[in-house]
């Protein structure tokens, strides 16, 4: 029996991160409460090491385990996005948990396992690996959503997320089975080869498999009409988990979708771009319109995250290199901005007094000028105002759509961005133009972790927004290289 | 000889299935289902699929059904009354089952429309050999196999997190239990197992 060349290089980041998660479980077992204070920093260290290991493999392009995983530049960019989301969420978590008597070391281990899932989704080149990656991303998230047990809202959210998530996974598995039936393989490259055959292209099995795979991942990234779970789960989950989920689950889901569509199904791009355009339009319209009516900030950010999934879908639907680069840049910008917005919410909350009502932000600028300023930066970035990361991301995906000639989609996307300004800027107006109804003095929780996270988020949002033209070219080029490794025919 | 054996096994499988649906007692239903699984696994054996037969017994009859029985006994749910809002269920089940029957009759015996993997009876026979499967599992599919083990670890940690009370929470529960005991039966302090110190309310 010949053993294949496993080539662990291709698995380095995921391997480090999963071992680090197990290390955290062991450290807790050995040292117990003495080390609790340092656990969040240990977790951050793990994420930094993983990110560094991934970046050190830039341009290496390793393939391992009989083509199950491939570590190309695309996977590395997604890894970096996952690391940023993970680091910010962990920094925001520690004091939040201690304040609410929720602290348990397993929290950080579960979070690292979940991020390992994103890494596998980013580098999996086999449908089986992508399915396992999705489950590794989701199962810890179900548990973390219910982490505020016995809080009823948190329990309900976890149950809802678990049941609907399991349903979505079953769609995905069915899609994988149909695709296997049509093409005889789960390896994305072999699927691509099988699709050279006209009989396979026109088979209902292929089409059914493609649609079901789209449904499975559409649920994870909260695309309309598979978004029903989002507001309730976002509201019920502990806020740091909501923050992580809004970026992490999206990054993983979109990475897998990009790889499947571009590597396995380019032959039938005309089928899936049409489906993605419809999904994107529905997502943009529903997400933005429902966000307007919200009075709870968490729900507002939930609908806003649906809307932003729509903008990323615009990049996917474009089906060109610029679209892939745009989707990745958008995810990066969204990671800083959205985690920052949730960070402000965490800083202003304490046990039993969550700063969830939008009205409660009235007059924040006179009490907490710096927090109000940071929140303004995040809101402007979410809207897509110049000098913020959000605008650069939007320009990226919109120009990709223009390049692909998707004018209807482009018009809808621009119009809904205008609508979104209404609900994002309403919060800014409230913070600066109204008299305070809340005395925030006693409940501000600016611990070192939260401080660091907020500073990083502001710096990231602004830096990605004001990078001068040649730097944009640079990002464009690196992301283009990324895209080429994704799209390029292998070997 | 073989066909007699087949009909006998099939009859047992059918009896198990019908009994499972018709019995009012949930435990009887579960046990009928075990009978059905066992008979099905014998059918797999006759089809020259020993691995599938063993998996059927260990996974379904062994693990899953034992779990079912545990849940039924723990919840004391042997006799489930038929709720009025589930009235439509038998009808829906009949329609869907009928559709499945039609589909099976139509498709069985037809050649596959697409057979890209090149499946022939010979390759299927090969796959039924546990050695072939194990070789795949430890070469080409090694990584999915290992990731599955990671997934099981996560599920285990998650189950512990969700069911085990936090230290602070446990203290609260003890306090409640203590209060109940004091209220319910004065002078029953000898029954209490917890040391007094831990029950003192924290100011």
XYZ file of C-alpha atoms in Angstrom:
694
model
C 0.000 0.000 0.000
C 1.433 3.355 -1.017
C 0.847 6.312 1.227
C 0.260 9.527 -0.701
C 2.352 12.617 -0.027
C 0.427 14.366 2.714
C 2.348 17.668 2.517
C 1.487 19.267 5.838
C 2.576 22.707 4.530
C -0.834 23.119 2.956
C -2.461 22.615 6.324
C -0.109 24.732 8.477
C -2.476 27.525 9.621
C -5.414 25.211 10.336
C -3.135 22.758 12.120
C -1.610 25.438 14.364
C -4.995 26.897 15.222
C -6.702 23.608 16.068
C -3.741 22.518 18.202
C -3.848 25.910 19.942
C -7.512 25.357 20.752
C -6.676 22.011 22.333
C -3.793 23.705 24.172
C -6.253 26.168 25.698
C -8.431 23.314 26.930
C -5.346 21.684 28.478
C -4.031 24.900 30.024
C -7.362 25.380 31.744
C -7.280 21.807 32.970
C -3.759 22.133 34.391
C -3.772 25.625 35.844
C -7.466 26.297 36.440
C -8.518 29.696 37.743
C -4.985 31.022 38.216
C -4.537 31.569 34.515
C -8.038 32.773 33.638
C -7.013 36.394 33.278
C -4.459 35.524 30.640
C -6.550 33.174 28.558
C -7.857 35.816 26.171
C -4.328 37.057 25.510
C -3.155 33.478 24.986
C -5.937 33.092 22.427
C -4.913 36.309 20.676
C -1.314 35.032 20.598
C -2.510 31.849 18.906
C -4.369 33.843 16.293
C -1.310 36.031 15.653
C 0.947 32.994 15.243
C -1.532 31.420 12.843
C -1.819 34.606 10.814
C 1.971 34.974 10.647
C 2.398 31.364 9.561
C -0.160 31.894 6.807
C 1.501 35.099 5.580
C 4.920 33.423 5.538
C 3.506 31.010 2.952
C 2.467 33.801 0.556
C 2.984 32.750 -3.068
C 4.023 29.240 -2.004
C 0.877 27.496 -3.194
C 0.995 24.164 -1.431
C -1.368 21.322 -2.112
C -1.804 18.470 0.298
C -3.680 15.333 1.332
C -4.499 14.124 -2.193
C -5.819 17.541 -3.198
C -8.147 17.841 -0.209
C -6.637 21.203 0.772
C -4.697 23.796 -1.120
C -3.016 26.791 0.494
C -2.946 29.511 -2.146
C -2.975 33.291 -1.820
C -6.771 33.297 -1.843
C -6.821 31.039 1.215
C -4.218 33.241 2.922
C -6.252 36.418 2.410
C -9.333 34.737 3.865
C -7.191 33.452 6.734
C -6.056 37.002 7.501
C -9.664 38.241 7.482
C -10.629 35.422 9.861
C -7.683 36.296 12.135
C -8.737 39.955 12.299
C -12.322 39.017 13.137
C -11.092 36.496 15.697
C -8.629 38.826 17.422
C -11.111 41.697 17.703
C -13.877 39.404 18.954
C -11.638 37.775 21.570
C -10.450 41.171 22.825
C -14.071 42.272 23.155
C -15.118 39.035 24.855
C -13.095 38.619 27.997
C -14.445 41.433 30.163
C -17.931 41.069 28.726
C -17.986 37.471 29.972
C -16.488 38.198 33.386
C -18.937 41.054 33.956
C -21.901 38.773 33.275
C -20.622 35.693 35.131
C -20.365 33.856 31.848
C -16.631 33.267 31.832
C -15.604 29.750 30.895
C -12.300 28.821 29.285
C -14.054 26.607 26.745
C -15.400 29.792 25.186
C -12.014 30.613 23.687
C -11.315 27.041 22.610
C -14.677 26.861 20.831
C -13.958 30.150 19.135
C -10.613 28.890 17.838
C -12.243 25.683 16.586
C -14.804 27.767 14.770
C -12.071 29.864 13.131
C -10.300 26.638 12.130
C -13.521 25.869 10.266
C -13.160 29.124 8.312
C -9.579 28.197 7.395
C -10.696 24.809 6.094
C -13.492 26.470 4.104
C -10.928 28.835 2.610
C -8.475 26.135 1.574
C -10.674 23.086 0.965
C -10.641 21.911 -2.631
C -12.955 18.982 -2.138
C -16.673 19.208 -1.424
C -16.253 16.836 1.518
C -13.648 19.127 3.083
C -15.873 22.145 2.481
C -18.771 20.415 4.205
C -16.613 19.460 7.183
C -15.230 23.000 7.328
C -18.725 24.421 7.381
C -19.725 22.107 10.222
C -16.555 22.934 12.157
C -17.432 26.607 11.735
C -21.071 26.150 12.722
C -21.169 23.677 15.601
C -19.050 25.822 17.946
C -21.186 28.798 16.908
C -24.388 27.001 17.958
C -22.858 26.402 21.385
C -21.446 29.926 21.686
C -24.836 31.407 20.753
C -26.324 29.604 23.742
C -23.446 30.594 25.984
C -25.518 33.056 28.027
C -27.631 30.152 29.314
C -29.955 30.234 31.277
C -30.874 33.491 29.583
C -34.021 32.557 27.642
C -33.247 34.687 24.596
C -29.828 33.137 24.236
C -31.222 29.610 24.571
C -33.933 30.295 22.027
C -31.410 31.773 19.614
C -29.127 28.754 19.965
C -32.006 26.325 19.376
C -33.236 28.248 16.350
C -29.757 28.548 14.879
C -29.041 24.881 15.474
C -32.249 23.563 13.894
C -32.159 25.860 10.873
C -28.409 25.369 10.496
C -28.832 21.593 10.485
C -31.548 21.957 7.854
C -29.257 24.117 5.708
C -26.431 21.590 6.100
C -28.736 18.848 4.857
C -29.422 20.927 1.736
C -25.691 21.255 1.209
C -25.070 17.531 1.638
C -27.851 16.723 -0.799
C -26.314 19.155 -3.257
C -22.926 17.497 -2.865
C -24.503 14.073 -3.423
C -26.244 15.214 -6.623
C -23.049 16.828 -7.895
C -21.183 13.604 -7.218
C -23.881 11.695 -9.042
C -23.529 13.931 -12.071
C -19.746 14.230 -12.205
C -18.393 11.193 -10.371
C -16.186 13.134 -7.996
C -16.199 15.528 -5.086
C -12.831 17.003 -6.047
C -13.454 20.474 -7.481
C -10.923 20.037 -10.283
C -12.376 16.699 -11.346
C -15.854 18.214 -11.296
C -14.523 20.913 -13.603
C -13.119 18.264 -15.949
C -16.356 16.294 -15.929
C -18.238 19.447 -16.881
C -16.459 19.491 -20.262
C -19.044 16.896 -21.237
C -22.229 18.417 -22.688
C -24.335 15.574 -21.351
C -23.169 16.388 -17.833
C -23.769 20.126 -18.240
C -27.358 19.681 -19.335
C -28.117 17.059 -16.709
C -30.713 18.024 -14.106
C -28.441 16.430 -11.513
C -25.782 19.080 -12.098
C -28.237 21.929 -11.921
C -29.969 20.524 -8.839
C -26.634 20.013 -7.098
C -25.524 23.552 -7.878
C -28.768 25.079 -6.593
C -28.742 23.059 -3.371
C -25.100 23.990 -2.693
C -26.049 27.644 -3.202
C -28.898 27.260 -0.715
C -26.630 25.635 1.874
C -24.064 28.418 1.795
C -26.687 31.118 1.255
C -28.030 30.263 4.689
C -24.623 30.671 6.313
C -23.962 34.066 4.777
C -27.529 35.222 5.547
C -28.646 35.883 1.967
C -32.344 36.537 1.368
C -34.519 34.359 1.267
C -32.433 32.237 3.665
C -32.003 35.008 6.219
C -34.968 34.375 8.542
C -32.795 33.237 11.439
C -30.465 36.232 11.403
C -32.218 38.903 13.525
C -33.278 36.561 16.321
C -29.962 34.760 16.518
C -27.969 37.998 16.401
C -30.100 39.474 19.135
C -30.076 36.442 21.412
C -26.393 35.575 21.193
C -23.866 37.240 23.522
C -22.777 40.460 21.769
C -19.118 39.470 21.103
C -20.359 36.261 19.487
C -22.799 38.222 17.345
C -19.892 40.412 16.276
C -17.713 37.432 15.392
C -20.558 35.569 13.689
C -21.472 38.512 11.479
C -17.997 38.521 9.941
C -16.609 35.004 10.481
C -19.540 32.998 9.166
C -19.748 35.308 6.148
C -16.016 35.038 5.414
C -16.154 31.236 5.533
C -19.339 30.911 3.517
C -18.275 33.326 0.801
C -14.780 31.819 0.563
C -16.260 28.384 -0.047
C -18.832 29.719 -2.513
C -16.129 31.571 -4.465
C -13.932 28.518 -4.691
C -16.759 26.191 -5.700
C -18.149 28.539 -8.331
C -14.827 29.594 -9.823
C -12.939 26.307 -9.669
C -15.621 23.694 -10.213
C -18.416 25.389 -12.155
C -16.881 27.992 -14.495
C -18.326 26.044 -17.444
C -21.849 26.833 -16.368
C -21.190 30.365 -15.127
C -24.246 31.576 -17.034
C -26.438 29.466 -14.716
C -25.031 30.621 -11.422
C -24.435 34.289 -12.199
C -28.152 34.584 -12.941
C -29.035 32.943 -9.638
C -26.534 35.106 -7.753
C -27.894 38.303 -9.326
C -31.400 37.414 -8.154
C -30.101 36.528 -4.667
C -28.110 39.758 -4.491
C -31.056 41.961 -5.502
C -33.398 40.289 -2.997
C -30.770 40.515 -0.257
C -29.993 44.180 -0.880
C -33.626 45.278 -0.982
C -34.933 43.244 1.953
C -31.906 43.839 4.207
C -31.838 47.589 3.727
C -35.598 48.155 3.875
C -36.105 46.121 7.041
C -33.139 47.774 8.745
C -34.917 51.140 8.604
C -37.684 50.104 10.984
C -35.485 48.725 13.740
C -35.316 50.331 17.156
C -32.826 47.834 18.585
C -29.212 48.386 17.552
C -28.454 44.668 17.499
C -31.349 43.986 15.149
C -30.369 46.962 13.035
C -26.867 45.562 12.677
C -28.373 42.143 11.901
C -30.361 43.517 8.966
C -27.384 45.629 7.979
C -25.270 42.465 7.897
C -27.855 40.911 5.548
C -27.570 44.010 3.363
C -23.781 43.786 3.321
C -24.000 40.126 2.319
C -25.894 41.541 -0.648
C -23.013 43.864 -1.591
C -20.539 40.976 -1.378
C -22.903 38.921 -3.553
C -22.673 41.730 -6.130
C -18.951 40.971 -6.354
C -19.622 37.241 -6.702
C -22.323 37.703 -9.298
C -19.981 39.802 -11.432
C -18.060 36.593 -12.081
C -14.796 38.336 -12.975
C -11.434 38.759 -11.237
C -12.285 42.206 -9.995
C -15.420 40.776 -8.421
C -13.434 38.209 -6.427
C -10.910 40.826 -5.317
C -13.774 43.173 -4.456
C -15.590 40.559 -2.383
C -12.396 39.842 -0.434
C -11.641 43.523 0.148
C -15.237 44.112 1.178
C -15.004 41.327 3.750
C -11.773 42.818 5.108
C -13.290 46.296 5.425
C -16.471 44.868 6.911
C -14.479 42.912 9.514
C -12.912 46.071 10.970
C -16.043 48.200 10.705
C -18.677 45.839 11.990
C -16.617 44.493 14.888
C -15.904 48.108 15.797
C -19.599 48.972 15.867
C -20.346 45.988 18.096
C -17.331 46.990 20.218
C -18.875 50.377 20.982
C -22.050 48.605 22.007
C -20.080 46.331 24.339
C -18.187 49.285 25.812
C -21.477 51.014 26.670
C -23.174 47.933 28.128
C -22.997 46.276 31.467
C -24.763 43.378 33.083
C -28.525 43.806 32.798
C -28.160 47.121 30.959
C -27.338 46.370 27.357
C -26.978 49.487 25.225
C -29.303 47.966 22.674
C -31.960 50.627 22.163
C -30.994 53.106 19.476
C -32.681 55.916 21.425
C -30.273 55.357 24.303
C -27.427 56.668 22.147
C -28.891 60.173 22.155
C -26.332 62.752 23.196
C -23.475 60.311 23.461
C -21.078 62.925 22.050
C -21.370 65.208 25.066
C -20.759 62.390 27.543
C -18.292 60.179 25.662
C -16.889 62.205 22.777
C -14.292 59.609 21.749
C -16.711 56.703 21.679
C -19.193 58.831 19.730
C -16.486 59.739 17.247
C -15.457 56.115 16.782
C -19.092 55.053 16.322
C -19.474 57.809 13.719
C -16.474 56.462 11.813
C -17.988 52.964 11.804
C -21.416 54.182 10.734
C -19.922 56.281 7.925
C -17.907 53.276 6.776
C -20.987 51.050 6.796
C -22.761 53.705 4.709
C -19.798 54.008 2.339
C -18.760 57.613 2.810
C -15.422 58.780 1.335
C -12.276 58.316 3.464
C -13.595 55.095 4.985
C -12.959 51.460 4.132
C -16.617 50.924 3.279
C -16.464 53.220 0.264
C -13.378 51.540 -1.231
C -15.080 48.155 -0.829
C -18.243 49.387 -2.502
C -16.345 50.972 -5.391
C -14.533 47.665 -5.876
C -17.667 45.511 -6.146
C -19.697 48.107 -8.057
C -16.997 48.520 -10.693
C -16.818 44.731 -10.997
C -20.554 44.662 -11.669
C -20.156 47.445 -14.228
C -17.353 45.513 -15.920
C -19.631 42.509 -16.178
C -22.436 44.688 -17.549
C -24.892 43.898 -14.756
C -26.601 47.290 -14.899
C -29.872 46.396 -13.153
C -27.959 44.934 -10.229
C -25.688 47.981 -10.125
C -28.615 50.404 -10.024
C -30.306 48.448 -7.232
C -27.045 48.330 -5.273
C -26.444 52.079 -5.555
C -30.041 52.946 -4.667
C -30.046 50.695 -1.614
C -26.753 52.256 -0.458
C -28.514 55.597 -0.493
C -31.369 54.129 1.537
C -28.886 52.680 4.008
C -27.476 56.152 4.681
C -30.794 56.971 6.331
C -30.568 54.462 9.154
C -26.820 54.646 9.699
C -26.738 58.435 9.798
C -29.815 58.594 12.029
C -27.648 57.146 14.772
C -24.948 59.748 14.141
C -27.542 62.531 14.284
C -28.893 61.125 17.545
C -25.432 61.050 19.101
C -24.535 64.616 18.147
C -27.777 66.610 17.915
C -29.863 65.410 20.842
C -29.662 65.997 24.540
C -28.437 62.990 26.457
C -31.128 60.902 28.102
C -28.610 58.482 29.516
C -25.790 59.102 31.914
C -23.147 56.880 30.403
C -20.560 57.854 33.004
C -21.136 54.853 35.232
C -21.574 52.153 32.667
C -18.675 52.666 30.299
C -16.455 49.636 30.282
C -13.216 50.720 28.667
C -10.989 47.865 29.751
C -7.613 47.298 28.046
C -9.053 44.584 25.801
C -11.974 46.687 24.590
C -9.704 49.738 24.193
C -7.235 47.792 22.038
C -10.006 46.291 19.919
C -11.669 49.665 19.311
C -8.358 51.316 18.448
C -7.510 48.543 15.985
C -10.963 48.741 14.413
C -10.810 52.528 13.938
C -7.268 52.382 12.532
C -8.235 49.577 10.163
C -11.388 51.311 8.964
C -9.650 54.623 8.328
C -6.404 53.218 6.889
C -8.199 51.025 4.369
C -10.234 54.089 3.418
C -7.509 56.679 2.959
C -4.845 54.528 1.371
C -3.604 56.595 -1.552
C -4.055 55.539 -5.138
C -0.856 53.596 -5.584
C -1.668 51.602 -2.467
C -5.067 50.819 -3.930
C -3.228 49.627 -7.003
C -1.050 47.560 -4.737
C -4.028 45.958 -3.005
C -5.646 45.532 -6.366
C -2.578 43.753 -7.637
C -2.144 41.486 -4.645
C -5.810 40.626 -4.745
C -5.551 40.080 -8.481
C -2.702 37.646 -7.859
C -4.945 36.051 -5.273
C -7.724 35.713 -7.751
C -5.456 34.274 -10.385
C -4.316 31.540 -8.047
C -7.950 30.780 -7.425
C -9.053 30.805 -11.013
C -5.853 29.599 -12.652
C -5.875 26.086 -13.887
C -3.848 24.006 -11.523
C -0.486 22.277 -12.163
C -33.204 -21.863 -0.666
C -31.879 -18.340 -0.943
C -35.201 -16.928 -2.022
C -36.988 -18.592 0.897
C -34.482 -17.018 3.248
C -34.963 -13.652 1.553
C -38.758 -13.746 1.806
C -38.592 -14.721 5.456
C -36.219 -11.848 6.269
C -38.241 -9.389 4.216
C -41.404 -10.446 6.034
C -39.726 -9.834 9.393
C -38.541 -6.408 8.213
C -42.076 -5.539 7.110
C -43.580 -6.732 10.381
C -41.073 -4.581 12.232
C -41.893 -1.521 10.140
C -45.670 -1.924 10.416
C -45.484 -2.690 14.112
C -43.363 0.388 14.671
C -45.964 2.634 13.078
C -49.009 0.995 14.642
C -48.033 0.428 18.255
C -49.312 2.949 20.779
C -46.478 2.473 23.232
C -43.325 4.375 22.276
C -41.060 1.685 23.733
C -42.748 -0.994 21.630
C -42.337 1.241 18.584
C -38.627 1.606 19.263
C -38.196 -2.129 19.734
C -40.073 -2.882 16.498
C -37.722 -0.470 14.773
C -34.745 -2.413 16.134
C -36.281 -5.575 14.670
C -36.620 -3.816 11.324
C -32.983 -2.684 11.430
C -31.755 -6.164 12.259
C -33.719 -7.694 9.393
C -32.437 -5.027 6.998
C -28.884 -5.761 8.011
C -29.456 -9.441 7.199
C -30.665 -8.300 3.779
C -27.432 -6.352 3.340
C -25.486 -9.491 4.208
C -27.366 -11.409 1.519
C -26.456 -8.644 -0.955
C -22.781 -9.309 -0.202
C -22.271 -6.064 1.753
C -20.913 -7.234 5.108
C -19.559 -3.824 6.122
C -22.896 -2.120 5.555
C -24.592 -4.867 7.560
C -22.277 -4.372 10.518
C -22.599 -0.587 10.360
C -26.380 -0.889 10.250
C -26.341 -2.888 13.461
C -23.744 -0.857 15.360
C -24.823 2.619 14.320
C -28.597 2.351 13.997
C -29.627 -0.554 16.161
C -26.804 0.004 18.611
C -26.127 3.678 19.122
C -29.152 5.547 17.835
C -31.876 3.225 19.089
C -30.308 2.972 22.533
C -30.344 6.753 22.643
C -34.010 6.731 21.620
C -34.886 4.300 24.380
C -32.960 6.363 26.929
C -34.800 9.527 25.954
C -38.200 7.816 26.019
C -37.530 6.371 29.469
C -36.023 9.565 30.899
C -38.926 11.690 29.667
C -41.430 9.041 30.744
C -43.024 9.307 27.326
C -44.102 5.721 26.727
C -47.702 6.611 26.002
C -47.846 9.638 23.782
C -51.397 10.818 23.218
C -52.146 11.635 19.609
C -52.337 15.419 19.506
C -55.152 16.927 17.491
C -52.777 19.168 15.550
C -50.971 16.123 14.194
C -54.104 14.692 12.558
C -52.913 15.592 9.054
C -49.710 13.656 9.535
C -50.906 10.166 8.550
C -52.443 11.540 5.364
C -49.301 13.446 4.423
C -47.217 10.372 5.227
C -49.423 8.201 3.003
C -49.137 10.601 0.071
C -45.367 11.006 0.375
C -44.838 7.279 0.935
C -46.961 6.543 -2.133
C -44.865 8.929 -4.200
C -41.690 7.246 -2.997
C -43.128 3.849 -3.939
C -43.985 5.031 -7.441
C -40.548 6.569 -7.840
C -38.833 3.373 -6.738
C -40.898 1.189 -9.068
C -40.192 3.499 -11.997
C -36.440 3.862 -11.433
C -35.374 0.403 -10.294
C -33.962 -1.685 -13.088
C -33.360 1.227 -15.416
C -29.817 2.084 -16.448
C -28.339 5.195 -14.823
C -28.719 8.290 -17.010
C -25.201 9.411 -16.103
C -22.493 7.167 -14.775
C -19.388 9.324 -14.700
C -17.693 7.359 -11.934
C -17.991 4.258 -14.096
C -19.778 2.163 -11.496
C -20.138 -1.499 -12.418
C -21.298 -4.411 -10.276
C -17.638 -5.444 -9.972
C -16.478 -2.114 -8.533
C -19.418 -2.162 -6.159
C -18.409 -5.603 -4.954
C -14.893 -4.340 -4.411
C -16.142 -1.415 -2.370
C -18.095 -3.762 -0.126
C -14.795 -5.153 1.070
C -13.907 -3.398 4.340
C -10.220 -3.555 3.443
C -10.734 -1.442 0.311
C -12.772 1.079 2.231
C -10.189 1.268 5.008
C -7.467 1.883 2.472
C -9.360 4.836 1.033
C -10.028 6.130 4.515
C -6.363 6.128 5.471
C -4.907 7.420 2.204
C -6.983 9.733 0.038
C -9.587 10.533 2.682
C -7.258 10.755 5.665
C -7.809 14.468 6.210
C -11.632 14.383 6.218
C -11.362 11.423 8.586
C -9.185 13.397 11.013
C -11.267 16.562 10.731
C -14.281 14.463 11.671
C -12.506 13.490 14.865
C -11.920 17.188 15.569
C -15.622 17.772 14.963
C -16.505 15.092 17.499
C -14.206 16.727 20.049
C -15.936 20.056 19.467
C -19.360 18.456 19.838
C -18.252 16.860 23.101
C -16.851 20.105 24.521
C -20.007 21.871 23.392
C -22.273 19.331 25.059
C -20.352 19.670 28.324
C -20.499 23.467 28.155
C -24.225 23.490 27.492
C -25.215 20.985 30.154
C -22.792 21.552 33.000
C -23.698 24.469 35.210
C -21.193 27.249 35.708
C -19.581 27.496 39.168
C -21.590 30.620 40.021
C -24.782 29.069 38.728
C -24.188 25.905 40.704
C -23.936 27.946 43.873
C -27.308 29.513 43.112
C -28.906 26.143 42.495
C -27.586 24.776 45.768
C -28.950 27.760 47.558
C -32.372 27.180 46.043
C -32.277 23.506 46.932
C -31.228 24.390 50.454
C -34.096 26.843 50.769
C -36.542 24.222 49.496
C -35.373 21.694 52.005
C -35.595 24.100 54.893
C -39.056 25.168 53.844
C -40.323 21.681 53.038
C -39.177 19.774 56.086
C -37.789 21.499 59.110
C -35.203 19.568 60.938
C -34.248 17.544 57.903
C -30.819 19.077 57.878
C -29.223 15.688 58.361
C -30.254 14.801 54.807
C -28.327 17.677 53.302
C -25.160 16.629 51.618
C -23.552 20.019 51.013
C -21.399 21.532 53.699
C -22.938 24.528 55.415
C -20.311 27.030 54.305
C -21.170 26.846 50.654
C -24.829 27.463 51.211
C -24.377 30.778 52.884
C -25.797 33.425 50.560
C -23.142 35.717 49.195
C -23.917 39.301 50.028
